[in-house]
PDB file of C-alpha atoms and ligand atoms in Angstrom:
ATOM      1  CA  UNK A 700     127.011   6.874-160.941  1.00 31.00           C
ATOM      2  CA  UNK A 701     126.102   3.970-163.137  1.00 34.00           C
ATOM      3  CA  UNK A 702     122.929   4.302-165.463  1.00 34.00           C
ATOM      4  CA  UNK A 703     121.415   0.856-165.525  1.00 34.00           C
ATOM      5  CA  UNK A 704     118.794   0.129-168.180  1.00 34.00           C
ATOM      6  CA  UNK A 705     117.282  -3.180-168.490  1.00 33.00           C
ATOM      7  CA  UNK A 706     114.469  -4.416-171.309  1.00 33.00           C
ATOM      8  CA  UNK A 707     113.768  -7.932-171.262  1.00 31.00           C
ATOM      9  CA  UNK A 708     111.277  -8.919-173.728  1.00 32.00           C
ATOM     10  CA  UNK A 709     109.607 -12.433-172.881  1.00 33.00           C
ATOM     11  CA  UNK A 710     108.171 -14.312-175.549  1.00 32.00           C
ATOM     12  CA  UNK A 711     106.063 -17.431-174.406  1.00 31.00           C
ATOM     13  CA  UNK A 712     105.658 -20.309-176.718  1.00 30.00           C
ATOM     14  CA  UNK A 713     102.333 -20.848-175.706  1.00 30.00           C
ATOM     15  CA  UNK A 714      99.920 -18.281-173.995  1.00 29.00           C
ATOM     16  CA  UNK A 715      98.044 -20.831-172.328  1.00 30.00           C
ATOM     17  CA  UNK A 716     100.978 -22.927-170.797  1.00 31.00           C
ATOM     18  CA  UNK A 717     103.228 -19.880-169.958  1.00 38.00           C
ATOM     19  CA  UNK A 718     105.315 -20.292-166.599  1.00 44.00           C
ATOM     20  CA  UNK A 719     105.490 -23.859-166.851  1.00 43.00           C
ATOM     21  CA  UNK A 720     108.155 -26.448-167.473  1.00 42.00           C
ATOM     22  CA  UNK A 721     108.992 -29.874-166.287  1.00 42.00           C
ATOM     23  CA  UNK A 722     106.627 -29.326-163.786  1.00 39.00           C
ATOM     24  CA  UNK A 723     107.937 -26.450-162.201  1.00 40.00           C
ATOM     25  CA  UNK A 724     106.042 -23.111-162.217  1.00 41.00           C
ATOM     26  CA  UNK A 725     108.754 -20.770-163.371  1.00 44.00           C
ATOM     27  CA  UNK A 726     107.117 -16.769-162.870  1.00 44.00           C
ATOM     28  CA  UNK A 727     109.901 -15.257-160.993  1.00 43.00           C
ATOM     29  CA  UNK A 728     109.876 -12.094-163.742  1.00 49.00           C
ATOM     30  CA  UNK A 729     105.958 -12.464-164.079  1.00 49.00           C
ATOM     31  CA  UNK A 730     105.391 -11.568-160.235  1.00 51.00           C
ATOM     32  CA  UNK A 731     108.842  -9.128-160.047  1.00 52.00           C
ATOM     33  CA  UNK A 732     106.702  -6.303-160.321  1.00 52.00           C
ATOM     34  CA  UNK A 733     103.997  -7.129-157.231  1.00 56.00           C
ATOM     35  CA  UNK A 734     106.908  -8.331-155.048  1.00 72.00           C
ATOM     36  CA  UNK A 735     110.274  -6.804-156.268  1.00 84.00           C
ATOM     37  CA  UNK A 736     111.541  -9.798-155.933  1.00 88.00           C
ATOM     38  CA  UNK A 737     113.005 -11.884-158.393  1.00 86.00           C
ATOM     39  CA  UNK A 738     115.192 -15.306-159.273  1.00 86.00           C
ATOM     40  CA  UNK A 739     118.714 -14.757-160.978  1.00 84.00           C
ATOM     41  CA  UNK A 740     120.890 -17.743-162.410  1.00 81.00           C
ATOM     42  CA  UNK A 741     124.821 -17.282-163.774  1.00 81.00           C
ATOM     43  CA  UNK A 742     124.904 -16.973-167.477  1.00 70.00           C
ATOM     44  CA  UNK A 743     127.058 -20.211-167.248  1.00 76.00           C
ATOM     45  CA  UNK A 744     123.873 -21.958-165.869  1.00 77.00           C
ATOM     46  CA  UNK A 745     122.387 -23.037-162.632  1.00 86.00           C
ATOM     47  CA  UNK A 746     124.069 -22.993-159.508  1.00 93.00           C
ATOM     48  CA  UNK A 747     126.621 -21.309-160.164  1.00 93.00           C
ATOM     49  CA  UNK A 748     127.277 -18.240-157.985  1.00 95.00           C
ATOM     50  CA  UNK A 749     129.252 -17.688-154.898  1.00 97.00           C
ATOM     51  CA  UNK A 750     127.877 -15.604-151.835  1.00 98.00           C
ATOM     52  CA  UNK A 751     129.887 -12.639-153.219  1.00 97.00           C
ATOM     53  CA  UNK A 752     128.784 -13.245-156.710  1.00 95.00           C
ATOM     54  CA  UNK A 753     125.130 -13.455-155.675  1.00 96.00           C
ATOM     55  CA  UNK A 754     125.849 -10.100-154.003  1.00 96.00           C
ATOM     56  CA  UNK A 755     127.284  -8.692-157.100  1.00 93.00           C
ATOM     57  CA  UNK A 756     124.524 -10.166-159.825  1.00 88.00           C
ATOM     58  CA  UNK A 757     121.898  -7.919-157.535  1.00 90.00           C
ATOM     59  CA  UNK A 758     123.490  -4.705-156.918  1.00 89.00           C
ATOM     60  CA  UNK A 759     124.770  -4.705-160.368  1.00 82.00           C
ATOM     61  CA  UNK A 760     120.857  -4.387-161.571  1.00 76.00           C
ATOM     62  CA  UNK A 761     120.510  -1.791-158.671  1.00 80.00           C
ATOM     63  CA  UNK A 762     118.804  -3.820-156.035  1.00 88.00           C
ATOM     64  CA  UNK A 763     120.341  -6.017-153.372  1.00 95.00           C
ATOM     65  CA  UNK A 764     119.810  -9.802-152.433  1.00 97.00           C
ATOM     66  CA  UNK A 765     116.439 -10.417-151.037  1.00 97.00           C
ATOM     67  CA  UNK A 766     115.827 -10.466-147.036  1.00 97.00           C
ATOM     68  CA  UNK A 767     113.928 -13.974-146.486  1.00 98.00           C
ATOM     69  CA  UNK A 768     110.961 -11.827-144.952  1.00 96.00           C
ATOM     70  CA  UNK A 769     111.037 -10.048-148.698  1.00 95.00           C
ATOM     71  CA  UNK A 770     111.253 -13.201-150.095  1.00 95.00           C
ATOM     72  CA  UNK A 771     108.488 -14.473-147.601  1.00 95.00           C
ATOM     73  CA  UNK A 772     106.411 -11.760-148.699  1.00 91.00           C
ATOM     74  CA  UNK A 773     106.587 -12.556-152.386  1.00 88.00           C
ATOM     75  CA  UNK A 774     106.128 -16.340-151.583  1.00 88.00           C
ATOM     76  CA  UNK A 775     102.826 -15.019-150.128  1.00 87.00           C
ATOM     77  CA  UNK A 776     101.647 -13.312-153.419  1.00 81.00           C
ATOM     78  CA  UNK A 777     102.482 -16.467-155.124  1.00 78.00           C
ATOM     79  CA  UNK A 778     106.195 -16.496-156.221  1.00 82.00           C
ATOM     80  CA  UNK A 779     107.420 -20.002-156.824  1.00 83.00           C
ATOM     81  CA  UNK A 780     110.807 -20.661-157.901  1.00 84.00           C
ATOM     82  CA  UNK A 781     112.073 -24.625-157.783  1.00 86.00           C
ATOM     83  CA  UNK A 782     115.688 -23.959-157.307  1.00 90.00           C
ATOM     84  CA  UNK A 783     117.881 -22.415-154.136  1.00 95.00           C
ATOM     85  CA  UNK A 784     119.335 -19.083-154.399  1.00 97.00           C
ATOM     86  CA  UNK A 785     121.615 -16.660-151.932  1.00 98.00           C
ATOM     87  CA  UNK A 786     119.498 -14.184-149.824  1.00 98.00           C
ATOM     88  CA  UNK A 787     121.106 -11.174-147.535  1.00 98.00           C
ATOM     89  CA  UNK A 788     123.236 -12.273-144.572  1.00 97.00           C
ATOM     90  CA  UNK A 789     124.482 -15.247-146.840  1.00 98.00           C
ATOM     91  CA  UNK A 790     120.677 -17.651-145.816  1.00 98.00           C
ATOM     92  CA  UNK A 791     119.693 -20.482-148.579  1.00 98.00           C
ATOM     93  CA  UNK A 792     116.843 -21.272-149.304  1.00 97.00           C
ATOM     94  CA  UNK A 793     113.506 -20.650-152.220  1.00 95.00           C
ATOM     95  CA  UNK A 794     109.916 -19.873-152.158  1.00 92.00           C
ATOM     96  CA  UNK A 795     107.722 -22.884-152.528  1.00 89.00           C
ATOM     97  CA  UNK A 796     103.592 -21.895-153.508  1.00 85.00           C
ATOM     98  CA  UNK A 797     102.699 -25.422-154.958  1.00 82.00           C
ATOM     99  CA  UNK A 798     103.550 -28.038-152.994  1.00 83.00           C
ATOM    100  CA  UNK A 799     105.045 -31.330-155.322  1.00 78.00           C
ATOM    101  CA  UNK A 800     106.870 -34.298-155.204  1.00 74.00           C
ATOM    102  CA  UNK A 801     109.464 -32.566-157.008  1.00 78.00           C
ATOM    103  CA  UNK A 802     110.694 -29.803-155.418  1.00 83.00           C
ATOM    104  CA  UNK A 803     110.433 -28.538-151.708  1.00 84.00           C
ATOM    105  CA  UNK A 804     109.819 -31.656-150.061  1.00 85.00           C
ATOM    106  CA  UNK A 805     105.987 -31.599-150.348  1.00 86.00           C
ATOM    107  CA  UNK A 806     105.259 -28.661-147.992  1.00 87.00           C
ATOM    108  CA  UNK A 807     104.939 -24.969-149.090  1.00 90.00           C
ATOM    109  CA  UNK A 808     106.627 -22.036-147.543  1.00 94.00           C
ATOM    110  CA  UNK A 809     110.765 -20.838-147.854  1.00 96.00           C
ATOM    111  CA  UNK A 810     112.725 -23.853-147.940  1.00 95.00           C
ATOM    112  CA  UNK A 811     115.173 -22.806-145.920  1.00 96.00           C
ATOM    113  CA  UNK A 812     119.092 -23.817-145.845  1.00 97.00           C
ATOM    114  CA  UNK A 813     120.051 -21.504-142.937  1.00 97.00           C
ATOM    115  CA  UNK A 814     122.784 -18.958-143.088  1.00 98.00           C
ATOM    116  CA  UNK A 815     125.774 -20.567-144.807  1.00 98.00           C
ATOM    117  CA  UNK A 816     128.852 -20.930-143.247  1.00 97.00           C
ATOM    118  CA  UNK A 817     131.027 -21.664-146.525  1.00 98.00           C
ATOM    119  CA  UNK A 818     130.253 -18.374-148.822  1.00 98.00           C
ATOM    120  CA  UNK A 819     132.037 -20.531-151.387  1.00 98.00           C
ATOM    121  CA  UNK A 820     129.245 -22.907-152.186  1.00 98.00           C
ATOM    122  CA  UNK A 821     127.666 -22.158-155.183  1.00 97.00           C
ATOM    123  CA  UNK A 822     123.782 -21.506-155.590  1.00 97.00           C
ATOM    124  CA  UNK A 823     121.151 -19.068-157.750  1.00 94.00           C
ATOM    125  CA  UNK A 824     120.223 -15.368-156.420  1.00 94.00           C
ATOM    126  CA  UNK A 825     117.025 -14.059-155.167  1.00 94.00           C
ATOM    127  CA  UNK A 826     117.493 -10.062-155.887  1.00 92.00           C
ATOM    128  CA  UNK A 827     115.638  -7.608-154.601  1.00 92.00           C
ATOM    129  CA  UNK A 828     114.845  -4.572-156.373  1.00 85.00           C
ATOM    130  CA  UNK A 829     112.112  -1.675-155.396  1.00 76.00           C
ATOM    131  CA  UNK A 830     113.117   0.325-158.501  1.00 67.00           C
ATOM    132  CA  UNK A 831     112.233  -2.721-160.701  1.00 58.00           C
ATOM    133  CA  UNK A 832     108.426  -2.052-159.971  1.00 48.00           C
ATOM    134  CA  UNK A 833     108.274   1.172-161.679  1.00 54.00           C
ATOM    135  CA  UNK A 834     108.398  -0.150-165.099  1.00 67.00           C
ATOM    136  CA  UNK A 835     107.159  -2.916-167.296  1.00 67.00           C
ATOM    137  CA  UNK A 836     104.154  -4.982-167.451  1.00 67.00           C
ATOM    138  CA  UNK A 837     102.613  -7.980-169.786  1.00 68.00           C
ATOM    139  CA  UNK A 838     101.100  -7.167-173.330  1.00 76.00           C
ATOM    140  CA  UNK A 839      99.335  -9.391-175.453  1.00 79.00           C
ATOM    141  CA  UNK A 840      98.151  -6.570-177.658  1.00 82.00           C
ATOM    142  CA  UNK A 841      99.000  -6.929-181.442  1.00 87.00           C
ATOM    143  CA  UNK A 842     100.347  -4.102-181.223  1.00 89.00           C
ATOM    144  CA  UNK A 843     102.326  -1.966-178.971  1.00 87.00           C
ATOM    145  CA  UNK A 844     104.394   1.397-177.974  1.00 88.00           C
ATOM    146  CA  UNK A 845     106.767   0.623-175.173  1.00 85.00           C
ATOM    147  CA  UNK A 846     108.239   3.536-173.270  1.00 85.00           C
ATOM    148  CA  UNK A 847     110.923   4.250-170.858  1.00 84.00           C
ATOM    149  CA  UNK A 848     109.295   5.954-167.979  1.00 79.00           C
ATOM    150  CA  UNK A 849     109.277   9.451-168.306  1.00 80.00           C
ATOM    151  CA  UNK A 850     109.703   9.565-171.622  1.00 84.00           C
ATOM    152  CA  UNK A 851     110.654  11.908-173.340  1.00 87.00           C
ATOM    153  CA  UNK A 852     112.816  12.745-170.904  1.00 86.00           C
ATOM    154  CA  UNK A 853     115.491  11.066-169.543  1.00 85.00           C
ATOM    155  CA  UNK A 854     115.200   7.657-167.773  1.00 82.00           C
ATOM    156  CA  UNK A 855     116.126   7.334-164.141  1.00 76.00           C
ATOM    157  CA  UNK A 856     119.681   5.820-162.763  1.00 74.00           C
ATOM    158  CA  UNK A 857     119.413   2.065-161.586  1.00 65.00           C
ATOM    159  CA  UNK A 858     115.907   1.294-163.588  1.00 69.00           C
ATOM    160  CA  UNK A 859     115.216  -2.017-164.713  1.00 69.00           C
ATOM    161  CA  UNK A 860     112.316  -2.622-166.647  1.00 75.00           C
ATOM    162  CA  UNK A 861     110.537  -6.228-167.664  1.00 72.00           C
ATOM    163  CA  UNK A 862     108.330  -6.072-170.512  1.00 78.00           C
ATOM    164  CA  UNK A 863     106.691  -9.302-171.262  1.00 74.00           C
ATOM    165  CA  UNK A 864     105.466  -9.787-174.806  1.00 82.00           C
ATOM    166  CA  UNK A 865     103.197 -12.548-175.292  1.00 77.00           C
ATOM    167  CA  UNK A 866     101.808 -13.848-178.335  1.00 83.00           C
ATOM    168  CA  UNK A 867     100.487 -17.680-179.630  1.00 84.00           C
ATOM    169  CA  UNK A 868     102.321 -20.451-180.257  1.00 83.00           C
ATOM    170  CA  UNK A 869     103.842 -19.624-183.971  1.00 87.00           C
ATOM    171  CA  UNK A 870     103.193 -16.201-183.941  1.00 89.00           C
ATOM    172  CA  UNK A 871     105.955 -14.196-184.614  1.00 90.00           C
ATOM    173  CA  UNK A 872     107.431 -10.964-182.826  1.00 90.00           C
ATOM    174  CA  UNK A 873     108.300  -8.095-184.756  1.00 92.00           C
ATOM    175  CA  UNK A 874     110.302  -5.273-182.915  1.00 92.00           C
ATOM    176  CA  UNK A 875     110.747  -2.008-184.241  1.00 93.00           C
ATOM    177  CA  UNK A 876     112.974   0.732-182.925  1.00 92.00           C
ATOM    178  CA  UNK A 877     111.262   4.629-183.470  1.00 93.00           C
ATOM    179  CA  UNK A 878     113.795   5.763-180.894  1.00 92.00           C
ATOM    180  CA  UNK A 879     116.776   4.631-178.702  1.00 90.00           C
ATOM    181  CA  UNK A 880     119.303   6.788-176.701  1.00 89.00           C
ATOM    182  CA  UNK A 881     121.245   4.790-173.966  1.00 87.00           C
ATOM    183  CA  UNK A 882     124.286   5.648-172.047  1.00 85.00           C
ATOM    184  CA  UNK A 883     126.913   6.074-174.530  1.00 84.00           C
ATOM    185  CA  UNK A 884     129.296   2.852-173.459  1.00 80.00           C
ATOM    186  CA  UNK A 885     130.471   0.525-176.728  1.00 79.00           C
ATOM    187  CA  UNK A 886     129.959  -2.954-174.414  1.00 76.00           C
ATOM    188  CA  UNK A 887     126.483  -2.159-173.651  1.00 76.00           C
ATOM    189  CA  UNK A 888     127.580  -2.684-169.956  1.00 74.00           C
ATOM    190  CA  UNK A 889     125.976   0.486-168.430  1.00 77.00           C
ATOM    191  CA  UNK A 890     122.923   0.934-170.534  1.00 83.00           C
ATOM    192  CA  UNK A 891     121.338  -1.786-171.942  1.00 83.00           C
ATOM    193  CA  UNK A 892     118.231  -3.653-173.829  1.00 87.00           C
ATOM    194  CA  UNK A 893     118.277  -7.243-173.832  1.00 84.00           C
ATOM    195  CA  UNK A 894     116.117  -9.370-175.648  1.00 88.00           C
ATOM    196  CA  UNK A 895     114.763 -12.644-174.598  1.00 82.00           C
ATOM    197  CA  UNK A 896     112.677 -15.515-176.681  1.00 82.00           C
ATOM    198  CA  UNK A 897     111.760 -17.489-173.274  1.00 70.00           C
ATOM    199  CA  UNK A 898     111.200 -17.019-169.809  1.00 57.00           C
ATOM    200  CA  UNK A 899     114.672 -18.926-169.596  1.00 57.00           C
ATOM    201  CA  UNK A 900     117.352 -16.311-169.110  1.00 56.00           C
ATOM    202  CA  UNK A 901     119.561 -18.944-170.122  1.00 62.00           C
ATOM    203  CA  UNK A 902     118.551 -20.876-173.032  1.00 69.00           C
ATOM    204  CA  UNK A 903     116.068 -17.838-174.373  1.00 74.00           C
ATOM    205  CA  UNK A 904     119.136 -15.125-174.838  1.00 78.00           C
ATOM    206  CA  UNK A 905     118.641 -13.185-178.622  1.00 85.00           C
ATOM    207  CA  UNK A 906     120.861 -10.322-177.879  1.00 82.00           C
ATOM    208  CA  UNK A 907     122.174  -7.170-175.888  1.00 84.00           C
TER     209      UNK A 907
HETATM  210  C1  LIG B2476     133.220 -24.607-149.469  1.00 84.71           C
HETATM  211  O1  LIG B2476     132.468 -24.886-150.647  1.00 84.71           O
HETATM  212  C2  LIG B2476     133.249 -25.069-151.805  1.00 84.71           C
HETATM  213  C3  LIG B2476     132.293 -25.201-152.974  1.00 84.71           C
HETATM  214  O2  LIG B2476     131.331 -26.182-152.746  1.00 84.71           O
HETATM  215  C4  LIG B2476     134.158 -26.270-151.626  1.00 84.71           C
HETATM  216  O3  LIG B2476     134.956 -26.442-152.770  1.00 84.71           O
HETATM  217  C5  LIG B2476     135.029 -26.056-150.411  1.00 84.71           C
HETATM  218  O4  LIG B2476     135.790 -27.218-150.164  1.00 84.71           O
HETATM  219  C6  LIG B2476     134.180 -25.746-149.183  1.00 84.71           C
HETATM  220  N1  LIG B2476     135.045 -25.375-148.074  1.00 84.71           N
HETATM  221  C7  LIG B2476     134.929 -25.936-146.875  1.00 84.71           C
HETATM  222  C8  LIG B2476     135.856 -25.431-145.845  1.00 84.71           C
HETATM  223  O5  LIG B2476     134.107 -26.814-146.632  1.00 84.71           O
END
């Protein structure tokens, strides 16, 4: 049984413009708590992940790809994402709230691809994950104590937790660690903490 542990730390430039760039209202980890839903892009960039890979990204973080009526329902609650990602049963498509010029033709709802016949083409994720609604939240307190849930004891298996820190534009972030036990593994690959300067998975990585 694999222990998964996941701490992503979000750091928005500015409080007041958080979630959005070029246009596009990114909130997919914002909302991942209401909906358990949530966007996920290769490292290597966007659009980059086969059917199987898609798959794989998910169920590696414990959940599984997204039913379009799950992905419906988070749409409903407001979860926007302007870029096409796998869902179960190999469907395309992503959740449009906002209707623009730029993305989703001007209407609002799933943009919808259909099922895929070639499970070769290459496109984002939209993951699924109940367990990823246990844990997390947004602080803007100057200071905080995060905790793994039931702390002191022993975290779950297959929890993955999203804390958002978010401060003003040139404040700085100062992490401290009073206590860390994770699954001993040397690659971090089981058990990890991750540590993000952006909403951008990509672009924002600091470190595992
Ligand atoms: C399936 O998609 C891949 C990636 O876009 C492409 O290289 C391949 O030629 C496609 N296969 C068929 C049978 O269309």
């Amino acid at each position: 049984m694999i222990a998964l542990f996941f701490f992503s730390a979000l750091l928005w430039d500015e409080a007041g413009a958080w979630g959005f760039r070029d246009g596009v209202l990114h909130n997919s980890i914002w909302l991942e708590r209401a909906a358990g839903v949530y966007h996920r892009e290769a490292r290597s960039g966007k659009y980059r992940l086969t059917y199987a890979e898609a798959k794989a990204v998910c169920e590696y973080e414990g959940g599984h790809l997204a039913t379009y009526q799950q992905l419906e329902a988070a749409r409903k609650i407001g979860f926007h994402v302007c870029a096409a990602g796998w869902m179960a049963k190999g469907r395309v498509g992503y959740p449009i709230v906002k209707a623009g010029a730029n993305c989703g033709f001007g209407k609002t709802g799933i943009v919808d691809y259909g099922i895929r016949l070639n499970r070769s083409e290459r496109w984002d994720a939209y993951c699924y994950n109940p367990n990823g609604k246990e844990c997390g939240g947004v602080f803007t307190d100057s200071k905080h104590i995060f905790k793994s849930p039931g702390y002191p004891n022993e975290y779950e298996n297959k929890q993955i937790c999203y804390w958002h820190i978010r401060v003003r534009y040139g404040q700085r972030i100062h992490l401290q660690f009073l206590e860390f036990d994770v699954e001993e593994d040397t690659s971090c690959l089981a058990d990890y903490l991750e540590i993000y300067d952006s909403y951008d998975d990509i672009n924002g990585f600091v470190g595992r």
